[in-house]
């Protein structure tokens, strides 16, 4: 107990000693002083938890040292090896360290600016976020140095931006903005910086935007003429003009040793000087921060590293961060992870390059040369063709530049022609989505390709001109397309091309022959746009088809009527056949006696009242003459215009002429037996009405077709009518004498034919009304079609 009391006293008298922790050096604010490798390995062995803060800090320090060392060692000869070693490090986590080390190295040794730009371009092809971060920090450094009038740092940052433009990490608009900023209010220092910038990237700017470079040189010429600067600066401007005259041979945009990235793999970042985004600089990435998902991020980067370097996921390089390889990792060595880019950054970059190439070209030949020089893959040909159409459609008015450009691509490679064929179908199917101006430009573009034979005419098979398959926008598209083709080729050549028998199967949609309604719609459409001459063959086809249809209708109606009449009159015919033969001779004798008695009575009445008979005779003659003249006019006008087939159908439907009717009436009146048979064979009133209705429909259709397809000018028809009406005077006198001195039989016939004439006049009135109704109906149908 005594010893324990003394020990307690000693411990109370002496101050307590602090126990030194093993990790004090790691947790210092500066990240710790230099730790020897043996001691560092010992510390790493002591730390078992990889998710702890101490382990993350050790790995961060190792990552920072390795990135700084690799950035300082890079040059033209070892850049490929340095890049592979950099990809072995987690540059996603340490992208802030990487950007800072590259900028510090470039400021320290500006002669290696091309090497650092090439290193940034290689990293940007795999990790675009790292390249964008470097570019943002360079631009912010330039802004700060320009505001503070720091000439050296401004020159270094401008030089680095110029080589990033050469490597296509930065867009050329950024360079043009820098030049305009420097030359807007020219001073000695600003002009010197601008001249240095043009020396570094003038050749690349001349390829990408020659107009912008020409404007910059015009501004330099104006500054030189003002002579407000020092002689040294004026001499620099003169030297710059000489370098431009030589084509920048002494100042190439890129060295062959540093041209390590394909243009298809490169990402171009669209940044401007006005983008003052402090958050985009991501300055917090320069300092260590605890990552709660440290192990998961490390595993993800290992998989990315496998894809990039095609190596195993074991161990890290000179960083000293040891990673134990497990059995699961060995099994996954042969597996490859496919990264699917759903952000479409590659597609956006491709469209941007094509758009800039089109807009920066003076002629279509230069534009085609630029695009072909980029060496796109075959899968990108569709995007090239689509961009040409989109750029052309966005113009206020159609420019021939885009049609010539598309024609050049079609003639260069067959693949481009196939892409334009598919795009024609897509544009026609989705034409209702376009505005009127875009629709017009697209139609004129494809019209140029068709009339120049850059695109095959088989693409017109996608167009079907009917009332159901077309919309208002598609009709406008077809109208502009054919009008442009007719304007370039002429209506005769266009007609020859459309009548080519080898291409006839592709034009079935343009000139449909499956239905008369569709063929009429196509004819009306082409005539309304001023191209009615194209539809000559379709008109002939329509004539023949209407004739065939009328024959079919007539045959069906006659068959139906014959079937109905045979069933109704079969019973009457059997009973009447036996008696008709015996009574026919007796009735003929009786009729002849009656005719003689009637003739004697009429002669006696004439003798009593010659004046009245003369007046009646004159009235009957005038009415008969007018009716005969009208019939002659109708028959003459109809006979001239109708083909022989249609005439036969008209005579079959409308009945015989006036002369034939008179002969038939004589025969009918002379035979009472035939009248009795006709009365027996009369149909029921319903069948008669149906027959008349069908007959009227057929006659109306034929008359409408006859009036539509009537040939010859109106003047010619009027002259023929006048010539037929007004013959020679001798012929008229003979006809009058013949009419005055007629026989008694003729007068008797005229008296008998008065009721028949009334019936004929009534029938003609009905026919005229039906014709008017049919015409009005057809006009209404045509209006509905167009509406």
XYZ file of C-alpha atoms in Angstrom:
787
model
C 0.000 0.000 0.000
C 2.878 2.324 0.779
C 4.364 1.827 -2.642
C 1.108 2.567 -4.243
C 0.769 5.855 -2.312
C 4.197 6.996 -3.385
C 3.434 6.116 -6.979
C 0.241 8.133 -6.809
C 2.107 11.142 -5.520
C 4.639 10.935 -8.327
C 1.915 10.754 -10.892
C 0.106 13.752 -9.418
C 3.280 15.853 -9.328
C 4.303 15.131 -12.971
C 2.203 16.555 -15.828
C 0.446 13.931 -18.005
C 2.170 13.126 -21.313
C 0.086 13.235 -24.597
C -0.038 10.009 -26.541
C 1.030 10.521 -30.159
C -1.400 9.196 -32.685
C -0.144 7.499 -35.776
C -2.418 9.489 -38.059
C -1.590 13.035 -36.894
C 0.519 13.659 -39.987
C -2.309 12.655 -42.282
C -4.966 14.905 -40.706
C -3.025 18.179 -40.887
C -4.474 21.059 -42.910
C -1.716 20.964 -45.508
C -2.298 17.314 -46.115
C 0.806 16.343 -44.129
C 4.508 16.778 -44.682
C 6.573 14.417 -46.741
C 6.068 10.830 -45.562
C 8.734 8.293 -46.519
C 7.473 5.369 -48.555
C 8.276 2.795 -45.827
C 6.357 4.755 -43.234
C 3.490 5.311 -45.687
C 3.195 1.559 -46.292
C 3.218 0.961 -42.550
C 0.401 3.483 -42.087
C -1.604 1.868 -44.876
C -1.220 -1.542 -43.279
C -2.515 -0.160 -39.991
C -5.687 1.187 -41.687
C -8.047 -1.706 -42.402
C -11.267 0.231 -43.120
C -11.142 1.480 -46.739
C -14.224 3.644 -46.217
C -12.554 5.637 -43.439
C -11.440 9.255 -43.784
C -7.764 8.393 -43.216
C -7.688 5.954 -46.102
C -9.438 8.418 -48.426
C -6.974 11.164 -47.492
C -3.977 8.913 -48.157
C -5.354 7.929 -51.564
C -6.097 11.602 -52.375
C -2.500 12.629 -51.571
C -1.134 9.810 -53.660
C -3.435 10.767 -56.565
C -2.364 14.418 -56.409
C 1.342 13.576 -56.424
C 1.032 11.183 -59.369
C -1.021 13.608 -61.501
C 1.343 16.520 -60.845
C 4.376 14.363 -61.660
C 2.895 13.060 -64.916
C 1.821 16.561 -66.043
C 5.322 17.893 -65.511
C 6.988 14.991 -67.383
C 4.911 15.114 -70.585
C 6.514 15.987 -73.967
C 6.146 15.066 -77.659
C 8.008 11.764 -77.399
C 6.380 10.274 -74.284
C 2.853 11.697 -74.521
C 1.303 8.305 -75.368
C 2.858 6.609 -72.320
C 1.895 9.513 -70.058
C -1.702 9.300 -71.249
C -1.889 5.586 -70.433
C -0.505 6.220 -66.940
C -2.980 9.059 -66.426
C -5.909 6.836 -67.392
C -4.788 4.349 -64.742
C -5.381 7.044 -62.122
C -8.875 8.093 -61.110
C -8.959 11.346 -63.089
C -12.731 11.539 -62.647
C -12.237 12.100 -58.930
C -9.139 14.219 -59.459
C -10.226 16.274 -62.451
C -9.753 19.494 -60.486
C -6.152 18.511 -59.695
C -5.539 17.595 -63.334
C -6.875 20.937 -64.670
C -4.813 22.932 -62.150
C -1.607 20.994 -62.872
C -1.978 21.414 -66.655
C -2.558 25.180 -66.344
C 0.398 25.608 -63.975
C 2.681 23.613 -66.259
C 1.599 25.602 -69.311
C 2.193 28.936 -67.576
C 5.617 27.738 -66.417
C 6.692 26.509 -69.890
C 4.623 28.107 -72.690
C 6.854 26.495 -75.364
C 5.142 23.167 -74.566
C 1.658 24.632 -75.096
C 0.990 22.364 -78.091
C 1.839 19.301 -75.992
C -0.541 20.295 -73.194
C -3.280 21.065 -75.724
C -2.806 17.609 -77.290
C -2.915 15.998 -73.817
C -6.161 17.875 -73.056
C -7.629 16.778 -76.402
C -6.882 13.090 -75.710
C -8.424 13.291 -72.241
C -11.415 15.212 -73.676
C -12.121 12.421 -76.186
C -12.686 9.983 -73.283
C -13.779 12.333 -70.491
C -15.441 15.472 -71.959
C -16.035 16.915 -68.476
C -12.290 17.165 -67.862
C -11.701 18.957 -71.171
C -14.551 21.386 -70.510
C -13.181 22.151 -67.030
C -9.721 22.942 -68.423
C -11.257 25.204 -71.084
C -13.430 27.056 -68.578
C -10.473 27.731 -66.294
C -8.326 28.966 -69.202
C -11.074 31.365 -70.302
C -11.541 32.683 -66.747
C -7.755 33.148 -66.473
C -7.776 35.172 -69.704
C -10.642 37.362 -68.467
C -8.896 38.127 -65.185
C -5.543 38.897 -66.835
C -7.241 41.133 -69.427
C -9.030 43.143 -66.755
C -5.883 43.470 -64.657
C -3.652 44.350 -67.676
C -1.371 41.347 -67.035
C 0.233 40.984 -70.424
C 2.285 37.794 -69.872
C -0.524 35.690 -68.387
C -2.895 37.035 -71.054
C -0.463 35.916 -73.782
C -0.061 32.465 -72.215
C -3.798 31.897 -71.818
C -4.512 33.155 -75.366
C -1.834 30.829 -76.731
C -3.350 27.866 -74.889
C -6.868 28.742 -76.178
C -5.514 28.959 -79.730
C -4.087 25.436 -79.596
C -7.277 24.119 -78.015
C -9.114 25.531 -81.061
C -6.599 23.757 -83.313
C -7.326 20.496 -81.491
C -11.106 21.246 -81.802
C -11.624 21.171 -78.059
C -12.852 24.790 -78.217
C -15.117 26.283 -80.887
C -13.772 28.873 -83.324
C -16.383 31.402 -82.176
C -14.388 31.782 -78.960
C -11.322 32.797 -80.975
C -13.257 35.311 -83.048
C -14.709 36.834 -79.875
C -11.211 37.248 -78.410
C -9.990 38.962 -81.577
C -12.956 41.353 -81.702
C -12.423 42.190 -78.023
C -8.762 42.958 -78.612
C -9.249 45.005 -81.779
C -12.382 46.902 -80.750
C -10.360 49.526 -78.834
C -6.846 48.860 -80.115
C -3.801 49.514 -77.944
C -0.208 48.392 -78.362
C -0.592 45.473 -75.961
C -4.023 44.349 -77.234
C -2.867 44.354 -80.872
C 0.265 42.432 -79.911
C -1.847 39.777 -78.137
C -4.208 39.575 -81.139
C -1.312 39.123 -83.584
C 0.159 36.359 -81.409
C -3.237 34.639 -81.265
C -3.637 34.791 -85.082
C -0.166 33.294 -85.581
C -1.061 30.287 -83.463
C -4.535 29.480 -84.875
C -4.866 31.564 -88.068
C -4.584 28.544 -90.352
C -7.371 26.676 -88.543
C -9.603 29.759 -88.493
C -9.113 30.116 -92.244
C -10.439 26.571 -92.718
C -13.358 26.827 -90.304
C -14.558 30.416 -90.809
C -12.840 32.271 -93.661
C -15.329 35.140 -93.490
C -14.540 35.844 -89.850
C -10.780 35.776 -90.478
C -11.198 38.112 -93.447
C -13.110 40.561 -91.241
C -10.306 40.454 -88.638
C -7.677 41.266 -91.260
C -9.808 44.110 -92.579
C -9.845 45.540 -89.068
C -6.047 45.176 -88.811
C -5.677 47.003 -92.138
C -7.838 49.863 -90.845
C -5.726 50.058 -87.660
C -2.576 50.136 -89.738
C -3.887 52.997 -91.885
C -4.791 55.025 -88.798
C -1.097 54.935 -87.650
C -1.897 55.611 -84.001
C 0.251 52.760 -82.639
C 3.986 52.311 -82.202
C 6.202 51.444 -85.122
C 6.981 48.071 -83.574
C 3.308 47.114 -83.468
C 2.726 48.391 -87.005
C 5.620 46.248 -88.183
C 4.035 43.228 -86.443
C 0.797 43.826 -88.366
C 2.700 44.002 -91.675
C 4.501 40.765 -90.843
C 1.121 39.201 -90.062
C -0.151 40.072 -93.562
C 2.949 38.470 -95.060
C 2.378 35.285 -93.039
C -1.190 35.184 -94.254
C -0.041 35.583 -97.837
C 2.250 32.545 -97.456
C -0.653 30.493 -96.090
C 0.739 30.176 -92.518
C 3.442 27.752 -93.661
C 5.799 28.707 -90.825
C 2.984 28.553 -88.253
C 1.033 25.313 -88.836
C -2.047 24.726 -86.748
C -0.968 21.252 -85.637
C 2.188 19.135 -85.700
C 1.859 15.630 -87.120
C 3.297 14.069 -83.955
C 0.519 15.615 -81.861
C -2.372 14.799 -84.208
C -3.490 11.832 -82.080
C -7.290 12.154 -81.971
C -9.743 11.492 -84.792
C -12.226 14.267 -85.506
C -15.124 11.836 -85.052
C -13.989 11.035 -81.482
C -13.432 14.653 -80.468
C -15.952 16.785 -78.535
C -16.067 20.500 -79.312
C -17.254 22.683 -76.431
C -19.261 25.797 -77.257
C -18.011 28.397 -74.760
C -17.875 32.174 -75.058
C -16.105 34.947 -73.226
C -19.397 36.102 -71.705
C -19.861 32.813 -69.808
C -18.853 34.115 -66.368
C -19.952 31.039 -64.446
C -18.027 30.708 -61.213
C -19.736 27.425 -60.341
C -18.591 25.959 -63.619
C -14.955 26.349 -62.557
C -15.526 23.782 -59.743
C -12.756 25.115 -57.538
C -13.877 22.850 -54.683
C -12.455 19.875 -56.575
C -8.898 21.080 -55.823
C -9.333 20.283 -52.100
C -9.873 16.915 -50.418
C -13.464 16.078 -49.523
C -14.831 12.939 -47.927
C -16.757 10.729 -50.337
C -19.410 8.579 -48.615
C -19.518 6.285 -51.682
C -15.770 6.019 -52.119
C -15.567 2.290 -52.816
C -18.398 2.331 -55.390
C -16.817 5.183 -57.343
C -13.470 3.361 -57.342
C -15.106 0.191 -58.682
C -16.900 2.115 -61.420
C -13.678 3.768 -62.529
C -11.957 0.386 -62.684
C -14.570 -0.805 -65.169
C -14.111 2.341 -67.259
C -10.357 1.856 -67.148
C -10.769 -1.681 -68.523
C -12.638 -0.338 -71.522
C -10.075 2.360 -72.198
C -6.834 0.495 -71.681
C -7.968 -3.124 -72.210
C -6.086 -4.158 -69.102
C -6.889 -5.985 -65.915
C -8.344 -4.123 -62.983
C -5.494 -5.047 -60.634
C -3.273 -2.528 -58.810
C -2.663 1.161 -59.488
C 0.578 2.577 -60.883
C 2.965 4.989 -59.220
C 0.295 6.399 -56.955
C 1.083 3.952 -54.198
C -2.619 3.259 -53.571
C -2.632 -0.547 -53.349
C -5.848 -2.392 -54.254
C -6.130 -6.076 -53.398
C -7.432 -8.193 -56.275
C -10.157 -10.599 -55.254
C -11.483 -13.706 -56.973
C -14.565 -11.871 -58.152
C -12.440 -9.300 -59.964
C -10.434 -12.002 -61.732
C -13.624 -13.554 -63.046
C -14.769 -10.187 -64.455
C -11.538 -9.473 -66.349
C -12.823 -10.864 -69.639
C -16.141 -9.023 -69.418
C -16.560 -5.702 -71.227
C -18.915 -2.963 -70.149
C -20.751 -1.148 -72.934
C -21.433 2.477 -72.123
C -24.618 3.660 -73.809
C -24.693 7.384 -74.402
C -28.323 8.457 -74.063
C -27.493 12.159 -73.880
C -26.752 12.144 -77.660
C -23.698 14.307 -77.190
C -22.001 12.664 -80.183
C -25.032 13.324 -82.382
C -25.265 16.952 -81.284
C -21.560 17.475 -81.928
C -21.870 15.853 -85.374
C -24.788 18.073 -86.361
C -22.977 21.127 -85.090
C -19.901 20.413 -87.203
C -22.027 19.803 -90.314
C -24.043 22.972 -89.714
C -20.915 25.083 -89.247
C -19.330 23.612 -92.363
C -22.430 24.496 -94.398
C -22.750 28.023 -93.025
C -19.045 28.857 -93.380
C -18.817 27.816 -97.046
C -19.032 30.225 -99.952
C -19.915 27.662 -102.634
C -21.472 24.209 -102.662
C -18.251 22.652 -103.966
C -16.294 24.024 -101.023
C -18.939 22.746 -98.602
C -18.947 19.247 -100.095
C -15.146 19.174 -99.956
C -15.167 20.188 -96.274
C -17.725 17.580 -95.254
C -16.013 14.783 -97.186
C -12.665 15.771 -95.718
C -14.022 15.075 -92.221
C -14.262 11.366 -93.172
C -17.564 10.467 -91.560
C -18.597 6.834 -91.235
C -21.428 5.361 -93.319
C -23.821 5.420 -90.379
C -23.505 9.233 -90.305
C -24.522 9.725 -93.970
C -28.172 9.969 -93.003
C -27.421 12.813 -90.580
C -25.485 14.680 -93.276
C -28.407 14.463 -95.722
C -30.918 15.405 -93.015
C -28.862 18.436 -91.999
C -28.706 19.625 -95.624
C -32.532 19.455 -95.862
C -33.017 21.121 -92.471
C -30.616 23.963 -93.260
C -32.335 24.548 -96.607
C -35.818 24.516 -95.093
C -34.913 27.105 -92.446
C -34.066 29.776 -95.013
C -36.533 32.590 -95.745
C -36.515 31.759 -99.429
C -35.192 28.732 -101.252
C -31.480 28.938 -102.084
C -30.121 26.953 -105.008
C -26.966 26.302 -102.957
C -28.639 23.444 -101.039
C -30.059 21.788 -104.155
C -26.640 21.818 -105.822
C -25.040 20.503 -102.634
C -27.518 17.620 -102.387
C -27.065 16.819 -106.079
C -23.291 16.732 -105.652
C -23.556 14.238 -102.773
C -25.988 12.058 -104.766
C -23.584 11.916 -107.703
C -20.539 11.235 -105.514
C -21.775 8.141 -103.675
C -24.721 5.813 -104.072
C -25.209 5.707 -100.288
C -26.125 9.402 -100.220
C -28.701 8.848 -102.979
C -30.325 6.040 -100.989
C -30.449 8.248 -97.901
C -32.180 11.036 -99.865
C -34.730 8.501 -101.183
C -35.659 7.449 -97.647
C -35.765 11.087 -96.559
C -38.178 11.898 -99.425
C -40.617 9.303 -98.093
C -40.214 10.550 -94.508
C -40.683 14.182 -95.497
C -43.804 13.396 -97.564
C -45.340 11.335 -94.759
C -44.693 14.086 -92.179
C -45.237 17.082 -94.465
C -48.257 18.211 -92.439
C -45.926 19.054 -89.538
C -43.982 21.682 -91.488
C -44.794 25.338 -91.827
C -45.670 26.789 -95.218
C -42.230 28.307 -95.786
C -40.390 25.110 -94.829
C -42.773 23.045 -96.951
C -42.066 25.234 -99.977
C -38.293 25.012 -99.531
C -38.348 21.232 -99.107
C -40.508 20.782 -102.225
C -38.193 22.975 -104.306
C -35.148 21.085 -102.985
C -36.505 17.704 -104.108
C -37.705 19.209 -107.404
C -34.109 20.292 -108.080
C -32.839 16.784 -107.365
C -35.460 15.243 -109.671
C -35.076 17.521 -112.681
C -31.268 17.249 -112.488
C -31.574 13.415 -112.370
C -29.625 13.338 -109.109
C -32.503 11.409 -107.543
C -34.340 8.581 -109.365
C -37.934 9.254 -110.401
C -39.007 6.035 -108.704
C -39.445 8.045 -105.478
C -42.721 9.373 -106.924
C -44.243 5.964 -106.215
C -44.770 7.149 -102.624
C -47.262 9.797 -103.861
C -50.878 8.687 -104.336
C -53.221 11.450 -105.558
C -56.705 10.634 -104.321
C -59.166 12.456 -102.147
C -58.590 10.118 -99.196
C -54.786 9.757 -99.312
C -53.914 13.457 -99.621
C -54.159 16.382 -97.240
C -54.021 20.110 -97.883
C -50.303 20.289 -97.065
C -49.441 17.261 -99.207
C -51.351 18.781 -102.157
C -49.372 21.989 -101.767
C -46.153 19.939 -101.688
C -47.096 18.054 -104.885
C -48.167 21.291 -106.566
C -44.881 23.099 -105.861
C -42.864 19.981 -106.755
C -44.397 19.527 -110.210
C -44.552 23.228 -110.995
C -40.826 23.572 -110.256
C -40.004 20.509 -112.376
C -42.124 21.877 -115.233
C -40.414 25.264 -114.935
C -36.947 23.714 -115.216
C -37.659 20.951 -117.764
C -40.617 22.302 -119.724
C -44.033 20.685 -120.099
C -43.040 18.619 -123.155
C -40.026 16.967 -121.530
C -41.978 16.419 -118.343
C -44.763 14.768 -120.338
C -42.248 12.530 -122.094
C -40.708 11.522 -118.798
C -44.102 10.733 -117.260
C -45.082 8.675 -120.323
C -41.900 6.586 -120.176
C -43.074 2.929 -120.196
C -40.147 1.783 -118.043
C -41.213 4.134 -115.225
C -44.965 3.611 -115.641
C -45.340 1.338 -112.555
C -43.974 4.140 -110.350
C -46.588 6.647 -111.615
C -49.672 4.573 -110.767
C -50.271 6.696 -107.691
C -49.996 9.947 -109.648
C -52.493 8.804 -112.302
C -54.812 6.286 -110.581
C -56.888 4.099 -112.869
C -58.527 1.808 -110.338
C -61.610 3.993 -109.903
C -63.142 6.699 -112.155
C -63.609 8.917 -109.102
C -59.882 8.842 -108.306
C -58.905 9.404 -111.925
C -61.247 12.422 -112.132
C -59.692 13.812 -108.951
C -56.189 13.453 -110.403
C -57.239 15.122 -113.674
C -58.880 18.017 -111.859
C -55.842 18.444 -109.600
C -53.333 18.666 -112.450
C -55.546 20.958 -114.511
C -56.015 23.293 -111.536
C -52.230 23.688 -111.113
C -51.763 24.389 -114.823
C -50.447 20.974 -115.899
C -53.506 19.534 -117.607
C -51.446 18.345 -120.582
C -49.929 15.640 -118.422
C -53.293 13.853 -118.080
C -54.040 13.076 -121.756
C -53.686 9.323 -121.402
C -55.719 9.338 -118.209
C -58.540 11.204 -119.986
C -58.657 8.579 -122.746
C -58.698 5.836 -120.167
C -61.585 7.566 -118.408
C -63.562 7.780 -121.677
C -63.137 4.084 -122.381
C -63.921 3.111 -118.824
C -67.163 5.128 -118.828
C -68.182 3.480 -122.090
C -67.510 0.015 -120.691
C -69.374 0.862 -117.502
C -72.388 2.120 -119.462
C -72.424 -1.083 -121.506
C -72.283 -3.195 -118.383
C -75.107 -1.213 -116.780
C -77.204 -1.510 -119.911
C -76.630 -5.242 -120.186
C -77.546 -5.762 -116.538
C -80.698 -3.666 -116.874
C -81.805 -5.420 -120.060
C -81.192 -8.794 -118.462
C -83.238 -7.787 -115.421
C -86.060 -6.399 -117.573
C -86.058 -9.450 -119.815
C -86.278 -11.725 -116.801
C -89.192 -9.686 -115.359
C -91.059 -9.412 -118.659
C -90.657 -13.103 -119.505
C -92.119 -14.127 -116.168
C -95.081 -11.711 -116.441
C -95.959 -12.280 -120.105
C -95.421 -16.032 -120.296
C -99.035 -16.737 -119.316
C -100.482 -14.144 -121.724
C -98.351 -15.258 -124.666
C -99.529 -18.846 -124.458
C -103.203 -17.814 -124.704
C -102.693 -15.167 -127.378
C -100.483 -17.135 -129.780
C -103.333 -19.402 -130.872
C -105.769 -16.589 -131.710
C -103.334 -13.991 -133.098
C -102.564 -15.859 -136.318
C -106.253 -16.287 -137.300
C -107.366 -12.718 -136.510
C -104.434 -10.841 -138.055
C -105.622 -11.098 -141.705
C -109.169 -9.950 -140.951
C -108.003 -6.986 -138.926
C -105.672 -5.811 -141.694
C -108.560 -5.733 -144.189
C -110.755 -3.787 -141.792
C -108.034 -1.272 -141.166
C -107.457 -0.592 -144.871
C -111.212 0.069 -145.364
C -111.243 2.469 -142.423
C -108.253 4.388 -143.844
C -110.049 4.877 -147.189
C -113.188 6.204 -145.500
C -111.182 8.627 -143.369
C -109.307 9.971 -146.397
C -112.604 10.675 -148.211
C -113.987 12.544 -145.173
C -110.878 14.715 -144.875
C -111.076 15.687 -148.574
C -114.657 16.816 -148.149
C -113.781 18.878 -145.043
C -110.893 20.524 -146.900
C -113.156 21.585 -149.701
C -115.519 23.177 -147.208
C -112.945 25.027 -145.127
C -109.785 25.547 -147.157
C -108.750 28.609 -145.223
C -108.892 26.934 -141.852
C -106.996 23.929 -143.132
C -104.335 26.185 -144.613
C -103.855 27.974 -141.279
C -103.672 24.713 -139.349
C -101.339 23.293 -141.937
C -99.017 26.277 -141.628
C -98.961 26.007 -137.823
C -98.287 22.276 -137.952
C -95.586 22.773 -140.596
C -93.870 25.512 -138.574
C -93.953 23.415 -135.402
C -92.703 20.341 -137.248
C -90.040 22.410 -139.007
C -88.801 23.916 -135.699
C -88.799 20.534 -134.012
C -86.974 18.950 -136.958
C -84.428 21.807 -137.010
C -83.806 21.427 -133.263
C -83.424 17.709 -133.700
C -81.004 18.252 -136.584
C -78.982 20.704 -134.463
C -78.835 18.346 -131.528
C -77.986 15.387 -133.684
C -75.383 17.354 -135.659
C -73.677 18.740 -132.550
C -73.854 15.396 -130.824
C -72.697 13.378 -133.837
C -69.653 15.560 -134.304
C -68.456 15.214 -130.733
C -69.462 11.649 -129.894
C -67.417 8.574 -130.756
C -69.278 5.802 -132.618
C -69.612 3.670 -129.523
C -71.295 6.407 -127.519
C -73.635 7.194 -130.464
C -74.878 3.609 -130.490
C -75.554 3.735 -126.766
C -77.382 7.073 -127.145
C -79.630 5.733 -129.915
C -80.328 2.649 -127.888
C -81.323 4.688 -124.849
C -82.991 7.761 -126.392
C -84.847 5.903 -129.133
C -84.973 6.432 -132.927
C -85.087 9.740 -134.810
C -88.171 11.546 -136.063
C -88.166 9.835 -139.507
C -87.776 6.410 -137.988
C -90.534 7.171 -135.512
C -92.946 8.182 -138.322
C -92.284 4.888 -140.142
C -92.743 2.912 -136.965
C -95.991 4.719 -136.178
C -97.402 3.895 -139.615
C -96.625 0.254 -139.051
C -98.151 0.342 -135.586
C -101.349 2.054 -136.751
C -101.679 -0.292 -139.704
C -101.590 -3.408 -137.510
C -104.236 -3.584 -134.763
C -103.077 -7.061 -133.958
C -99.689 -5.836 -132.827
C -101.329 -3.231 -130.593
C -103.343 -5.913 -128.899
C -100.213 -7.933 -128.314
C -98.404 -4.888 -126.899
C -101.322 -4.222 -124.559
C -101.170 -7.796 -123.377
C -97.444 -7.588 -122.848
C -97.527 -4.328 -120.940
C -95.600 -4.476 -117.707
C -96.865 -3.593 -114.351
C -96.691 0.149 -113.474
C -93.875 -0.383 -110.954
C -91.634 -2.161 -113.468
C -92.334 0.545 -116.026
C -91.334 3.268 -113.601
C -88.131 1.446 -112.668
C -87.277 0.965 -116.329
C -87.856 4.671 -117.062
C -85.797 5.709 -114.049
C -82.844 3.500 -115.044
C -83.122 4.641 -118.644
C -83.081 8.293 -117.542
C -80.034 7.726 -115.318
C -78.113 6.091 -118.145
C -79.063 8.831 -120.604
C -78.043 11.531 -118.122
C -74.676 9.889 -117.540
C -73.980 9.526 -121.222
C -74.993 13.137 -121.934
C -72.809 14.434 -119.125
C -69.839 12.466 -120.442
C -70.615 13.629 -123.971
C -70.701 17.291 -122.966
C -67.513 16.891 -120.907
C -65.512 15.206 -123.659
C -66.978 17.238 -126.494
C -64.141 18.231 -128.812
C -63.607 21.311 -130.854
C -63.971 24.971 -130.104
C -67.268 26.699 -129.514
C -66.807 28.872 -132.594
C -66.526 25.827 -134.789
C -69.754 24.375 -133.402
C -71.613 27.685 -133.886
C -70.407 27.892 -137.505
C -71.528 24.332 -138.203
C -74.934 25.020 -136.731
C -75.291 28.192 -138.806
C -74.213 26.359 -141.942
C -76.756 23.622 -141.280
C -79.522 26.054 -140.451
C -78.921 28.390 -143.321
C -78.515 26.469 -146.594
C -78.853 27.857 -150.067
C -81.984 29.798 -151.008
C -82.899 27.350 -153.738
C -82.874 24.461 -151.307
C -85.147 26.388 -148.901
C -87.579 27.288 -151.719
C -87.764 23.655 -152.813
C -88.469 22.534 -149.287
C -91.231 25.147 -148.911
C -92.865 24.157 -152.211
C -92.681 20.529 -151.277
C -94.250 21.273 -147.917
C -97.060 23.389 -149.436
C -98.009 20.924 -152.120
C -98.059 17.771 -150.126
C -100.212 14.787 -150.690
C -103.401 14.071 -148.828
C -101.798 11.164 -147.071
C -99.137 13.417 -145.576
C -101.785 15.846 -144.242
C -103.654 12.939 -142.687
C -100.428 11.719 -141.079
C -99.689 15.182 -139.711
C -103.143 15.397 -138.141
C -102.722 12.002 -136.632
C -99.212 12.870 -135.326
C -100.375 15.964 -133.369
C -100.930 14.106 -130.089
C -97.646 12.260 -130.660
C -95.844 15.625 -131.052
C -97.295 16.856 -127.815
C -96.008 13.765 -126.114
C -92.602 14.268 -127.726
C -92.459 17.917 -126.572
C -93.371 16.855 -123.069
C -90.699 14.164 -123.159
C -88.108 16.653 -124.397
C -89.003 19.021 -121.544
C -88.534 16.216 -119.057
C -85.221 15.281 -120.609
C -83.962 18.864 -120.476
C -84.908 19.057 -116.791
C -83.151 15.793 -116.063
C -80.059 16.961 -117.923
C -79.983 20.182 -115.936
C -80.392 18.220 -112.707
C -77.557 15.839 -113.686
C -75.217 18.725 -114.527
C -75.948 20.451 -111.235
C -75.323 17.191 -109.393
C -71.935 16.676 -111.107
C -70.879 20.258 -110.383
C -71.784 19.771 -106.718
C -69.739 16.536 -106.621
C -66.703 18.324 -108.118
C -66.997 21.120 -105.543
C -67.171 18.604 -102.715
C -64.083 16.829 -104.074
C -62.068 20.038 -104.134
C -63.296 21.146 -100.736
